[in-house]
Amino acid sequence: MAQIKEIETGLELEYETLPVLPLRGLVAFPDMLIHFDVGRLISMKALEQSMKDNQRLFLTAQRDIRTDSPEEDDLYTVGTVCTIKQILKLPGDNIRVLVEGTHRAAVEAFSMQDDCLFARVFRLETDPGRTSQRRKQALVRTLQERFEDYATLSSHLSRDVVLTVLDGGEPGYLADYVAQNTPLGFEIKQGLLEELRDVRRLEQVIRIIGNEIEILRIESDLQEKLKEQVDKNQREYYLREQMKVIQNELGEQDFGNEVEEYREKIRALKLPQESEEKLLKEAGRLEKMQPLSAESGVIRTYLDTCLELPWNTTTKENINLAEARRILDRGHYGLDKVKDRILEFLAVKSLAPQLKGQVLCLVGPPGVGKTSIVRSVAEAMGRKYARMSLGGVRDEADIRGHRKTYIGAMPGRIMTALTQAGSKNCLLLMDEIDKMGADSRGDPAAALLEVLDIEQNSTFRDHFIELPFDLSDVLFITTANTLDTIPRPLLDRMEVIEISSYTEQEKAEIAMRHLLPKQLEKHGLKKSNLSLSRETMVYLIDAYTREAGVRRLEQQIAQVCRKAAKIIADDQQAKGTTEARKRVTVTRSNMEKFLGTPRYKQDNVSKKDEVGVVNGLAWTSVGGEMLQVEVNVIPGTGKLEITGNLGKVMEESAKAAVTCVRSSAKDLGVDPMFYKDSDIHIHFPEAAIPKDGPSAGVTMTTAIASAVTGIPVRHDVAMTGEVTLRGRVMPIGGLKEKTMAAYRAGIKTVIVPAENEPDLQDIDPIVRENVEFVTAETMKTVLDTALRRPAQETVRAAEPHTTLPVVPAAVPARITRQGDIC
């Protein structure tokens, strides 16, 4: 009303008093015809009064259509003055009225006379506005386009209404016409009626029609989808009914008998009450469904999967320790830690049958036989064997399964492996557990926490099965190449057994016992067809393989067998079977004919004593290596140069070695200020190979001491160990592989940290027989052993100034080949 009063200010208004006819859910617009039914007393009175006078009356909408007897506050104050065109009586005392709107009007006051509501109203003039004619035309065209789209989607509009809108007209008239002839809410129409500015009213109508178009499109899509679904359901119902008739004619099994079979199988399992009731309930649901419905297929799959699980099926274990040991030794050489642990488990099981399953983790480099030994363990124990690969698994559902509500749901790998094994107390191998990942679908390592916990896995619940399953009798064995990527909580649940890389002698033994016979059989050869001695096998290992395991070695043996098979086959075809060549001898001299040029060379160790050149020992993923260090002291300004593609740890170890020599300069018999006028250059040959680790500290310190004193280092001595600033020798790792490398290089003496003395028990016997070991607590022992001092000279080596606490074994110095980072 504020807007109306503002427009009418300053104008001389003409008032008239007219009977009021309240409209429920309708709004009348000027210049429009509208018909409606009248049945209320107040409306009848208004018609009677209008017919007595000049057939004019005031139509206005009531705010709440549920009000039967509206009062002044229940009516809008803006309405339309209309003229009655026709009155038609209907059955039931109702009247149909046709009126034509004249103009907009606003109420000044309401009054009641003879049960008829009157209103004193004044005319409201619309404002055409100052909008340019071009903008008006643009708005009209926009309305026409949208209304045409609206008419296409709506089934309530007649063709005449569409044509009238497409003919165009003034903005105010078009806005009122569209509002009058579209099924909009009466509140929206009332707002348009109260808008006196024609252009603004047209803009509102355009927005409203746009919203209605979007709503109609959504409704149309929904109706189309609903129709398709109804048609599909009707078609499926018709086909199912036909299928029933066909099945009855063919005499096929009744659906009810299938459900009863499920019930019998469920009761025969003798499951706990909770599990049995759950499965019987699912069978009951299946009975109430259509046989070919999608949901019945889901329930069938669920019941079949549950019934296939080995709920009460177990295998009898072999507790004969001697027989178990024979089976383990038959297929694998070495791996004593794994074999002893399995025999211990069997021994305890024989004394305490109630012992539950264990969780073991075999850690070692690739190719050492982690996966294959597990198969032999299962055979030795008399357990069923199942394997699941965890490499690349990123979805938690792979372990626990998917909810059966999803399409294509299936149980997790744990339940699948148990079904494949067919035994509740099987041996389950989880291969490559360190290669698992995690993403937005969850962390599979977190799902394994319950599986590998022997205190919790007795009630493991798979998401698909949804029933508790006892995993406590399962023997879990996992394999990994490294422990760094295994989460700590998961690693804490496993007993770790480390498997180190094979030595040269162990590889030769494995090759002669297992690999060569296997490849001979695979290539159709007999032992008499191929002669390959142990010495030749050792040469093959040194010259053509460089690995921790024996996979590459087996490939090379297979290549030798292929070449031998070709020679024998060619001989048979050329000379005939009776005169054919039946034996091929492979020696070191003719190895290149079978395998080509040797790929690896022996470690080059100097054959003479040199100043500043020391033989170090390094550990790699493929075994031990010789690591020479060269040091030169030249006139300069006190610079320290370190080269050889070293890592940060190794560079820090070199700086510590220089400081150790400087602090012991007097004991070495050199000027304590020697470093000011000299540059020290420390170099590790084979700079293309990255190197890192602290265990070359002793080697660098010895080389620096030799370079500054001019005393040569024995060429037949190698060493390993970390050094402190005070000259203490700290323990290292990988001693077994390092000492084997020293033995291969012809080293006679190896200096090792004193704290590594217990590790000498694990060294290969052939190495202990041919190499002398010197244990050193300080650099004094190292220098006394390594430096070739003149007979008449006594050099005092540096003793540590303080006694430091024992430091745990550090990571060994490592050389990586083929781009590995230490």
Short mmCIF file of N, CA, C and O in Angstrom, two decimals, residues 360 370-371 374-375 384-401 411-421 426-436 444-445 447-449 451-452 460 462 471 474-480 490:
data_model
loop_
_atom_site.label_atom_id
_atom_site.label_comp_id
_atom_site.label_asym_id
_atom_site.label_seq_id
_atom_site.Cartn_x
_atom_site.Cartn_y
_atom_site.Cartn_z
N LEU A 360 53.76 -64.94 11.88
CA LEU A 360 55.18 -64.81 11.58
C LEU A 360 55.35 -63.88 10.39
O LEU A 360 54.49 -63.80 9.51
N LYS A 370 61.38 -66.79 0.35
CA LYS A 370 60.40 -66.56 1.42
C LYS A 370 59.06 -67.22 1.09
O LYS A 370 58.47 -67.88 1.92
N THR A 371 58.59 -67.00 -0.14
CA THR A 371 57.28 -67.54 -0.52
C THR A 371 57.32 -69.05 -0.67
O THR A 371 56.40 -69.76 -0.23
N VAL A 374 57.25 -71.18 2.54
CA VAL A 374 55.96 -71.27 3.23
C VAL A 374 55.17 -72.48 2.72
O VAL A 374 54.48 -73.15 3.50
N ARG A 375 55.25 -72.76 1.43
CA ARG A 375 54.56 -73.95 0.91
C ARG A 375 55.13 -75.23 1.54
O ARG A 375 54.38 -76.16 1.88
N LYS A 384 46.44 -77.27 5.23
CA LYS A 384 46.08 -76.77 3.92
C LYS A 384 46.75 -75.40 3.72
O LYS A 384 47.00 -74.67 4.68
N TYR A 385 47.00 -75.07 2.46
CA TYR A 385 47.77 -73.86 2.15
C TYR A 385 46.94 -72.94 1.27
O TYR A 385 46.28 -73.38 0.33
N ALA A 386 46.96 -71.66 1.60
CA ALA A 386 46.30 -70.63 0.77
C ALA A 386 47.19 -69.40 0.76
O ALA A 386 47.84 -69.08 1.75
N ARG A 387 47.19 -68.73 -0.38
CA ARG A 387 48.05 -67.55 -0.54
C ARG A 387 47.22 -66.37 -1.01
O ARG A 387 46.35 -66.50 -1.87
N MET A 388 47.48 -65.21 -0.45
CA MET A 388 46.85 -63.97 -0.88
C MET A 388 47.94 -62.91 -1.02
O MET A 388 48.75 -62.70 -0.12
N SER A 389 47.97 -62.27 -2.18
CA SER A 389 48.97 -61.25 -2.45
C SER A 389 48.43 -59.89 -2.04
O SER A 389 47.32 -59.50 -2.43
N LEU A 390 49.20 -59.17 -1.23
CA LEU A 390 48.79 -57.86 -0.76
C LEU A 390 49.50 -56.73 -1.50
O LEU A 390 49.29 -55.56 -1.18
N GLY A 391 50.34 -57.06 -2.44
CA GLY A 391 51.05 -56.02 -3.18
C GLY A 391 50.11 -55.16 -3.99
O GLY A 391 49.34 -55.65 -4.81
N GLY A 392 50.14 -53.86 -3.74
CA GLY A 392 49.28 -52.92 -4.47
C GLY A 392 47.87 -52.81 -3.95
O GLY A 392 47.08 -52.05 -4.51
N VAL A 393 47.50 -53.52 -2.89
CA VAL A 393 46.15 -53.43 -2.33
C VAL A 393 45.99 -52.07 -1.63
O VAL A 393 46.79 -51.71 -0.79
N ARG A 394 44.94 -51.34 -2.00
CA ARG A 394 44.70 -50.01 -1.43
C ARG A 394 43.31 -49.87 -0.82
O ARG A 394 43.03 -48.84 -0.20
N ASP A 395 42.47 -50.85 -1.00
CA ASP A 395 41.08 -50.74 -0.55
C ASP A 395 40.88 -51.60 0.69
O ASP A 395 41.20 -52.79 0.69
N GLU A 396 40.35 -50.99 1.73
CA GLU A 396 40.09 -51.71 2.96
C GLU A 396 39.08 -52.84 2.74
O GLU A 396 39.13 -53.87 3.41
N ALA A 397 38.20 -52.67 1.75
CA ALA A 397 37.19 -53.70 1.46
C ALA A 397 37.82 -54.97 0.90
O ALA A 397 37.20 -56.04 0.95
N ASP A 398 39.05 -54.89 0.37
CA ASP A 398 39.72 -56.10 -0.10
C ASP A 398 39.99 -57.06 1.05
O ASP A 398 40.10 -58.27 0.86
N ILE A 399 40.14 -56.54 2.24
CA ILE A 399 40.41 -57.36 3.42
C ILE A 399 39.11 -57.78 4.08
O ILE A 399 38.89 -58.96 4.37
N ARG A 400 38.23 -56.84 4.31
CA ARG A 400 36.98 -57.10 5.05
C ARG A 400 35.78 -57.37 4.16
O ARG A 400 34.72 -57.74 4.64
N GLY A 401 35.91 -57.17 2.84
CA GLY A 401 34.78 -57.42 1.96
C GLY A 401 33.87 -56.21 1.86
O GLY A 401 34.06 -55.18 2.51
N PRO A 411 32.89 -61.33 -0.53
CA PRO A 411 33.65 -61.32 0.73
C PRO A 411 35.08 -60.86 0.50
O PRO A 411 35.57 -60.79 -0.63
N GLY A 412 35.77 -60.53 1.61
CA GLY A 412 37.15 -60.09 1.52
C GLY A 412 38.10 -61.24 1.22
O GLY A 412 37.72 -62.41 1.13
N ARG A 413 39.37 -60.89 1.06
CA ARG A 413 40.37 -61.89 0.68
C ARG A 413 40.60 -62.91 1.78
O ARG A 413 40.99 -64.05 1.49
N ILE A 414 40.39 -62.54 3.02
CA ILE A 414 40.60 -63.49 4.12
C ILE A 414 39.59 -64.63 4.00
O ILE A 414 39.95 -65.82 4.02
N MET A 415 38.31 -64.29 3.88
CA MET A 415 37.28 -65.31 3.76
C MET A 415 37.43 -66.12 2.47
O MET A 415 37.21 -67.33 2.44
N THR A 416 37.82 -65.45 1.39
CA THR A 416 38.01 -66.16 0.12
C THR A 416 39.15 -67.17 0.22
O THR A 416 39.05 -68.30 -0.28
N ALA A 417 40.24 -66.78 0.89
CA ALA A 417 41.37 -67.70 1.05
C ALA A 417 40.99 -68.90 1.91
O ALA A 417 41.39 -70.04 1.62
N LEU A 418 40.20 -68.68 2.95
CA LEU A 418 39.76 -69.80 3.79
C LEU A 418 38.87 -70.76 3.00
O LEU A 418 38.95 -71.98 3.17
N THR A 419 38.00 -70.20 2.15
CA THR A 419 37.16 -71.05 1.32
C THR A 419 38.00 -71.88 0.35
O THR A 419 37.74 -73.08 0.14
N GLN A 420 39.02 -71.26 -0.23
CA GLN A 420 39.91 -71.99 -1.14
C GLN A 420 40.68 -73.09 -0.40
O GLN A 420 40.85 -74.20 -0.92
N ALA A 421 41.14 -72.78 0.80
CA ALA A 421 41.89 -73.78 1.57
C ALA A 421 40.98 -74.91 2.05
O ALA A 421 41.40 -76.07 2.12
N CYS A 426 44.08 -73.69 8.45
CA CYS A 426 45.02 -73.69 7.33
C CYS A 426 46.21 -72.79 7.61
O CYS A 426 46.25 -72.07 8.61
N LEU A 427 47.17 -72.84 6.72
CA LEU A 427 48.29 -71.90 6.75
C LEU A 427 48.02 -70.85 5.67
O LEU A 427 47.89 -71.18 4.49
N LEU A 428 47.91 -69.61 6.08
CA LEU A 428 47.55 -68.52 5.17
C LEU A 428 48.77 -67.62 4.96
O LEU A 428 49.29 -67.02 5.91
N LEU A 429 49.24 -67.55 3.74
CA LEU A 429 50.38 -66.71 3.39
C LEU A 429 49.88 -65.36 2.89
O LEU A 429 49.09 -65.29 1.95
N MET A 430 50.34 -64.28 3.52
CA MET A 430 50.06 -62.92 3.08
C MET A 430 51.33 -62.37 2.47
O MET A 430 52.23 -61.90 3.16
N ASP A 431 51.39 -62.44 1.15
CA ASP A 431 52.62 -62.10 0.43
C ASP A 431 52.72 -60.59 0.23
O ASP A 431 51.72 -59.91 -0.04
N GLU A 432 53.97 -60.09 0.33
CA GLU A 432 54.28 -58.68 0.06
C GLU A 432 53.44 -57.74 0.92
O GLU A 432 52.80 -56.81 0.43
N ILE A 433 53.45 -57.96 2.21
CA ILE A 433 52.64 -57.12 3.11
C ILE A 433 53.19 -55.71 3.18
O ILE A 433 52.49 -54.77 3.57
N ASP A 434 54.45 -55.52 2.83
CA ASP A 434 55.04 -54.17 2.87
C ASP A 434 54.68 -53.35 1.64
O ASP A 434 55.02 -52.17 1.58
N LYS A 435 53.98 -53.94 0.66
CA LYS A 435 53.63 -53.22 -0.56
C LYS A 435 52.20 -52.69 -0.52
O LYS A 435 51.71 -52.19 -1.53
N MET A 436 51.52 -52.78 0.59
CA MET A 436 50.16 -52.26 0.68
C MET A 436 50.18 -50.73 0.68
O MET A 436 51.15 -50.10 1.09
N PRO A 444 44.01 -50.68 4.18
CA PRO A 444 43.92 -52.14 4.42
C PRO A 444 44.78 -52.59 5.59
O PRO A 444 44.48 -53.60 6.23
N ALA A 445 45.86 -51.86 5.90
CA ALA A 445 46.70 -52.23 7.04
C ALA A 445 45.92 -52.12 8.34
O ALA A 445 46.11 -52.92 9.26
N ALA A 447 42.72 -52.68 8.62
CA ALA A 447 41.81 -53.83 8.68
C ALA A 447 42.54 -55.10 9.10
O ALA A 447 41.93 -56.01 9.66
N LEU A 448 43.84 -55.16 8.84
CA LEU A 448 44.61 -56.35 9.22
C LEU A 448 44.96 -56.38 10.70
O LEU A 448 45.44 -57.40 11.19
N LEU A 449 44.76 -55.28 11.40
CA LEU A 449 45.12 -55.24 12.82
C LEU A 449 44.34 -56.29 13.60
O LEU A 449 44.88 -56.95 14.49
N VAL A 451 42.83 -58.98 12.19
CA VAL A 451 43.09 -60.30 11.61
C VAL A 451 44.34 -60.92 12.22
O VAL A 451 44.38 -62.12 12.55
N LEU A 452 45.40 -60.12 12.39
CA LEU A 452 46.69 -60.64 12.84
C LEU A 452 46.89 -60.53 14.34
O LEU A 452 48.01 -60.67 14.82
N PHE A 460 36.31 -62.56 14.20
CA PHE A 460 36.47 -61.68 13.03
C PHE A 460 35.17 -61.64 12.23
O PHE A 460 34.56 -62.67 11.94
N ASP A 462 33.57 -60.37 8.69
CA ASP A 462 33.69 -59.85 7.34
C ASP A 462 32.43 -59.03 7.02
O ASP A 462 31.34 -59.39 7.43
N LEU A 471 39.33 -67.13 13.55
CA LEU A 471 40.59 -67.21 12.83
C LEU A 471 41.76 -67.59 13.73
O LEU A 471 42.91 -67.57 13.30
N VAL A 474 44.24 -70.31 12.59
CA VAL A 474 44.97 -70.12 11.34
C VAL A 474 46.40 -69.71 11.66
O VAL A 474 46.65 -68.88 12.54
N LEU A 475 47.36 -70.30 10.95
CA LEU A 475 48.76 -69.89 11.06
C LEU A 475 49.04 -68.88 9.96
O LEU A 475 49.05 -69.21 8.78
N PHE A 476 49.22 -67.62 10.35
CA PHE A 476 49.48 -66.55 9.40
C PHE A 476 50.98 -66.37 9.23
O PHE A 476 51.72 -66.23 10.22
N ILE A 477 51.44 -66.38 8.00
CA ILE A 477 52.83 -66.08 7.69
C ILE A 477 52.83 -64.98 6.63
O ILE A 477 52.20 -65.13 5.57
N THR A 478 53.49 -63.89 6.92
CA THR A 478 53.59 -62.78 5.98
C THR A 478 55.02 -62.67 5.46
O THR A 478 55.97 -63.13 6.12
N THR A 479 55.17 -62.08 4.31
CA THR A 479 56.49 -61.85 3.74
C THR A 479 56.66 -60.38 3.41
O THR A 479 55.68 -59.68 3.09
N ALA A 480 57.88 -59.90 3.48
CA ALA A 480 58.17 -58.50 3.19
C ALA A 480 59.64 -58.37 2.81
O ALA A 480 60.48 -59.19 3.21
N LEU A 490 50.85 -52.74 13.25
CA LEU A 490 50.74 -54.02 12.55
C LEU A 490 52.00 -54.85 12.75
O LEU A 490 51.94 -56.06 12.97
#
